[in-house]
Short mmCIF file of C-alpha atoms in Angstrom, two decimals:
data_model
loop_
_atom_site.label_atom_id
_atom_site.label_comp_id
_atom_site.label_asym_id
_atom_site.label_seq_id
_atom_site.Cartn_x
_atom_site.Cartn_y
_atom_site.Cartn_z
CA MET A 1 0.00 0.00 0.00
CA PRO A 2 1.46 3.42 -0.95
CA LYS A 3 2.48 5.61 1.96
CA ILE A 4 3.45 9.23 2.31
CA LYS A 5 6.96 9.86 3.60
CA ALA A 6 9.02 13.00 4.06
CA THR A 7 12.23 13.28 2.07
CA VAL A 8 15.05 15.79 2.38
CA SER A 9 16.94 17.36 -0.49
CA ILE A 10 20.30 16.67 1.12
CA ARG A 11 22.22 18.99 -1.18
CA GLU A 12 20.20 22.00 -0.10
CA CYS A 13 19.71 21.06 3.57
CA VAL A 14 21.41 23.50 5.96
CA ALA A 15 21.29 21.05 8.90
CA CYS A 16 19.67 23.58 11.22
CA GLY A 17 17.59 20.96 12.99
CA CYS A 18 14.23 22.76 12.89
CA CYS A 19 12.62 19.64 11.43
CA MET A 20 14.05 17.48 14.17
CA LYS A 21 12.42 19.63 16.82
CA VAL A 22 8.89 19.37 15.43
CA CYS A 23 8.88 15.71 14.42
CA PRO A 24 6.29 13.96 16.62
CA LYS A 25 7.89 10.57 16.01
CA ASN A 26 11.52 11.54 16.58
CA ALA A 27 12.22 10.21 13.12
CA ILE A 28 14.72 12.90 12.18
CA THR A 29 18.37 13.14 13.12
CA ILE A 30 21.28 15.27 11.91
CA PRO A 31 23.92 12.60 12.43
CA LYS A 32 27.03 14.41 11.23
CA GLY A 33 25.94 18.00 11.01
CA VAL A 34 25.71 17.93 7.24
CA PHE A 35 22.07 17.18 6.47
CA ALA A 36 18.89 15.90 8.09
CA LYS A 37 18.17 12.21 7.86
CA ILE A 38 14.64 10.88 8.09
CA ASN A 39 14.06 7.34 9.23
CA PRO A 40 11.37 6.12 6.79
CA LYS A 41 10.34 3.40 9.20
CA LEU A 42 9.36 5.96 11.82
CA CYS A 43 8.05 8.71 9.49
CA VAL A 44 4.26 8.90 9.34
CA GLY A 45 4.17 11.58 6.66
CA CYS A 46 2.47 14.21 8.82
CA GLY A 47 4.33 17.02 7.02
CA LYS A 48 5.19 19.04 10.10
CA CYS A 49 8.88 19.04 9.18
CA ALA A 50 8.16 20.18 5.63
CA LYS A 51 6.10 23.07 6.98
CA GLU A 52 8.78 24.05 9.49
CA CYS A 53 11.88 23.74 7.28
CA PRO A 54 13.17 27.31 6.79
CA ALA A 55 14.80 26.37 3.50
CA SER A 56 11.72 24.45 2.32
CA VAL A 57 13.80 21.49 1.23
CA ILE A 58 11.61 18.74 2.71
CA THR A 59 8.89 17.31 0.51
CA LEU A 60 6.28 14.66 1.03
CA GLU A 61 6.49 11.82 -1.41
CA VAL A 62 4.41 8.77 -2.06
CA THR A 63 6.39 5.58 -1.63
CA GLU A 64 5.41 2.01 -2.27
CA LYS A 65 6.91 0.66 0.93
CA MET B 1 3.52 12.76 21.39
CA LYS B 2 4.76 16.14 22.49
CA GLN B 3 8.44 16.34 23.27
CA LYS B 4 9.29 17.32 26.79
CA LYS B 5 11.10 20.62 27.07
CA LYS B 6 14.73 20.48 28.05
CA TRP B 7 16.84 23.10 29.80
CA TYR B 8 18.35 24.23 26.50
CA ASP B 9 14.93 25.01 25.07
CA TYR B 10 14.97 28.13 27.19
CA LEU B 11 18.23 29.56 25.85
CA TRP B 12 16.21 32.17 23.94
CA ILE B 13 16.05 33.98 27.28
CA PHE B 14 19.85 34.29 27.16
CA SER B 15 19.73 35.78 23.63
CA LEU B 16 17.03 38.23 24.55
CA THR B 17 18.80 39.27 27.75
CA TYR B 18 22.02 39.76 25.79
CA LEU B 19 20.34 42.19 23.40
CA ILE B 20 18.74 44.10 26.27
CA LEU B 21 21.96 44.30 28.31
CA GLY B 22 23.67 45.97 25.34
CA PHE B 23 21.37 48.95 25.85
CA PHE B 24 22.60 49.41 29.42
CA ASN B 25 26.27 48.53 29.36
CA ILE B 26 28.01 47.83 26.09
CA LEU B 27 30.70 45.75 27.78
CA PHE B 28 28.18 42.91 28.09
CA ALA B 29 28.63 42.52 24.33
CA TRP B 30 31.72 40.44 25.09
CA LEU B 31 29.38 37.65 26.22
CA GLY B 32 28.40 37.27 22.58
CA LEU B 33 31.70 35.52 21.99
CA LEU B 34 30.04 32.47 23.52
CA CYS B 35 27.72 32.30 20.48
CA PHE B 36 30.82 32.41 18.35
CA PHE B 37 33.14 29.94 20.02
CA ILE B 38 30.71 27.29 21.30
CA PRO B 39 29.38 26.32 17.82
CA ILE B 40 32.91 26.21 16.42
CA ILE B 41 34.21 24.09 19.29
CA ILE B 42 31.25 21.68 19.03
CA SER B 43 31.67 21.28 15.27
CA VAL B 44 35.44 20.83 15.47
CA VAL B 45 35.45 18.49 18.45
CA LYS B 46 32.22 16.55 17.95
CA GLY B 47 31.70 17.01 14.22
CA SER B 48 28.07 17.98 14.67
CA LYS B 49 25.80 20.98 14.45
CA ALA B 50 24.42 20.41 17.94
CA TYR B 51 24.64 24.14 18.59
CA CYS B 52 22.22 24.98 15.76
CA ASN B 53 20.10 21.92 16.47
CA LYS B 54 19.71 22.41 20.20
CA TYR B 55 21.38 25.36 21.82
CA CYS B 56 20.99 28.36 19.51
CA GLY B 57 19.02 30.90 21.52
CA ARG B 58 18.57 33.23 18.59
CA GLY B 59 16.94 30.50 16.51
CA GLN B 60 14.63 29.73 19.41
CA LEU B 61 13.76 33.40 19.71
CA PHE B 62 12.79 33.55 16.03
CA SER B 63 10.80 30.33 16.41
CA LEU B 64 8.95 31.83 19.31
CA ILE B 65 8.18 35.23 17.80
CA GLY B 66 7.60 34.01 14.25
CA GLY B 67 6.02 30.68 15.13
CA LYS B 68 4.13 30.92 18.39
CA PHE B 69 3.38 34.63 18.22
CA GLY B 70 2.72 34.40 14.50
CA LEU B 71 4.88 37.31 13.39
CA SER B 72 5.83 35.57 10.16
CA ARG B 73 4.22 35.18 6.75
CA LYS B 74 5.48 31.57 6.73
CA LYS B 75 6.27 31.74 3.03
CA ASP B 76 9.08 29.94 1.22
CA ILE B 77 12.42 31.67 1.19
CA PRO B 78 13.52 32.74 -2.33
CA LYS B 79 15.65 30.19 -4.15
CA TRP B 80 18.69 32.47 -4.44
CA MET B 81 18.76 32.94 -0.70
CA LYS B 82 19.31 29.25 -0.05
CA SER B 83 21.80 28.83 -2.88
CA LYS B 84 25.37 27.96 -2.00
CA TYR B 85 26.60 31.13 -3.76
CA PHE B 86 24.60 33.35 -1.46
CA ARG B 87 25.31 31.36 1.70
CA TYR B 88 29.05 31.17 1.12
CA GLY B 89 29.14 34.74 -0.22
CA PHE B 90 27.38 36.01 2.88
CA LEU B 91 29.77 34.02 5.07
CA ILE B 92 32.77 35.65 3.38
CA PHE B 93 31.22 39.13 3.53
CA PHE B 94 30.26 38.68 7.18
CA PHE B 95 33.74 37.62 8.16
CA ALA B 96 35.38 40.33 6.07
CA MET B 97 33.32 42.86 8.05
CA PHE B 98 34.17 41.04 11.25
CA PHE B 99 37.90 41.30 10.59
CA LEU B 100 37.51 44.96 9.67
CA MET B 101 35.91 45.43 13.08
CA LEU B 102 38.84 43.61 14.70
CA TRP B 103 41.25 45.89 12.83
CA ASN B 104 39.44 48.98 14.12
CA THR B 105 39.60 47.53 17.62
CA TYR B 106 43.32 47.00 17.21
CA LEU B 107 43.79 50.63 16.14
CA VAL B 108 42.03 51.81 19.30
CA PHE B 109 44.15 49.46 21.41
CA ALA B 110 47.26 50.82 19.70
CA GLY B 111 46.15 54.37 20.41
CA THR B 112 46.06 55.50 16.78
CA LYS B 113 42.29 55.81 16.73
CA GLU B 114 39.81 57.25 19.21
CA LEU B 115 37.01 55.21 20.74
CA ASN B 116 33.93 55.40 18.57
CA GLN B 117 30.85 55.17 20.78
CA THR B 118 28.45 54.11 18.08
CA VAL B 119 26.79 50.89 17.02
CA LYS B 120 26.90 50.33 13.27
CA LEU B 121 23.69 48.80 12.00
CA LEU B 122 23.80 46.85 8.74
CA TRP B 123 27.46 47.86 8.36
CA THR B 124 26.30 51.34 7.33
CA PHE B 125 24.13 53.25 9.77
CA LYS B 126 25.90 54.68 12.78
CA LEU B 127 23.61 54.74 15.78
CA PRO B 128 24.67 56.84 18.78
CA TRP B 129 25.16 54.46 21.69
CA HIS B 130 27.15 56.55 24.18
CA TRP B 131 24.57 56.03 26.96
CA ALA B 132 25.65 52.41 27.27
CA TYR B 133 29.28 53.29 27.89
CA HIS B 134 30.35 53.99 31.43
CA GLY B 135 34.09 53.63 31.05
CA THR B 136 36.34 50.63 31.22
CA LEU B 137 38.98 49.52 33.68
CA PHE B 138 41.25 48.53 30.84
CA SER B 139 42.09 50.04 27.45
CA PRO B 140 39.32 51.80 25.44
CA GLY B 141 40.00 49.06 22.91
CA VAL B 142 38.02 46.72 25.18
CA ALA B 143 35.01 48.98 24.74
CA GLN B 144 35.67 49.36 21.00
CA PHE B 145 35.46 45.61 20.58
CA ALA B 146 32.22 45.59 22.56
CA PHE B 147 30.69 48.27 20.31
CA GLY B 148 31.88 46.38 17.24
CA PHE B 149 30.69 43.00 18.41
CA TYR B 150 27.32 44.34 19.50
CA SER B 151 27.00 45.88 16.02
CA VAL B 152 27.54 42.43 14.50
CA MET B 153 24.99 40.85 16.83
CA LEU B 154 22.38 43.57 16.38
CA THR B 155 22.81 43.59 12.61
CA SER B 156 22.36 39.85 12.36
CA THR B 157 19.34 39.99 14.66
CA VAL B 158 17.73 42.70 12.53
CA LEU B 159 18.40 40.75 9.33
CA GLY B 160 17.03 37.60 10.94
CA PHE B 161 14.00 39.49 12.15
CA VAL B 162 13.23 40.87 8.69
CA THR B 163 13.53 37.46 7.04
CA MET B 164 11.50 35.95 9.88
CA ILE B 165 8.63 38.30 9.04
CA LEU B 166 8.94 37.91 5.27
CA PHE B 167 9.55 34.17 5.10
CA LYS B 168 9.60 31.36 7.66
CA PRO B 169 10.38 32.00 11.35
CA ARG B 170 13.88 30.58 11.27
CA SER B 171 14.85 31.80 7.77
CA TRP B 172 17.98 33.28 9.35
CA CYS B 173 19.25 29.71 9.88
CA VAL B 174 19.45 29.27 6.11
CA TYR B 175 22.11 31.95 5.66
CA CYS B 176 23.47 32.30 9.20
CA PRO B 177 27.26 32.56 8.78
CA MET B 178 27.90 30.51 11.90
CA GLY B 179 25.56 27.78 10.63
CA THR B 180 27.18 27.79 7.20
CA MET B 181 30.64 27.68 8.73
CA THR B 182 29.89 24.87 11.17
CA GLN B 183 28.24 22.89 8.37
CA LEU B 184 31.41 23.34 6.30
CA ILE B 185 33.52 22.15 9.25
CA CYS B 186 31.23 19.12 9.65
CA LYS B 187 31.42 18.44 5.91
CA ALA B 188 35.20 18.57 6.03
CA LYS B 189 35.24 16.23 8.99
CA ASN B 190 32.80 13.75 7.50
CA VAL B 191 33.60 14.11 3.83
CA THR B 192 33.94 10.40 3.10
CA SER B 193 30.83 9.24 4.90
CA SER B 194 28.63 11.95 3.38
CA GLN B 195 29.74 10.90 -0.09
CA LYS B 196 28.61 7.38 0.62
CA GLU B 197 25.12 8.62 1.45
CA LYS B 198 24.66 10.06 -2.04
#
């Protein structure tokens, strides 16, 4: 069944961590200070991170998994 | 599932207090060096942007005013503003101005220039700020640095405030020179692993 997941454009991400703070599932980490990483297993596709991202580089995408 | 607030979620109080203190005694501006050295030390030692992610009081202040109080249009930032050219260009410009300020401080320390009791907003507008100067126990250069550093902090706050209103609350984070610099340090430290991710 298709699911909605948040994805980060890692080239444009500024690694500020705004997304991490609003994620209700703690699915986002900035492991090495370079870009945000979303754990697709935890992401529920709520879109809070996409709304918060100051650079608007997070999008919601439909995945098959 | 709302995340429980931690002690560092209140660091916006520190940022706000810092700005207010600068109106009463300019020498408090020296405290701003913490916002300069802590992120660099964290990125160099730990290879992370934990400062931006957790401890940045200014970011929290923008989140609060723009987010909770709603003083933001919450629109997307223009593409050019998040481009690498602009971010790196702004970093270079910001540091060029910073070193110019250090040079002026040096001249006052050396006694070749008189203490200038003004705060320079946006690197251009000289605001009289003599009321916040009550003398210094050391060289007037100490005060000159304080005026210069407070100018840097006030200018970046004003810029952040304007972009907070026009775009998203924490738009400043996109082009914040400290953020760009610490991200570059992290990139340099983790260059091999980040390449693997792509």
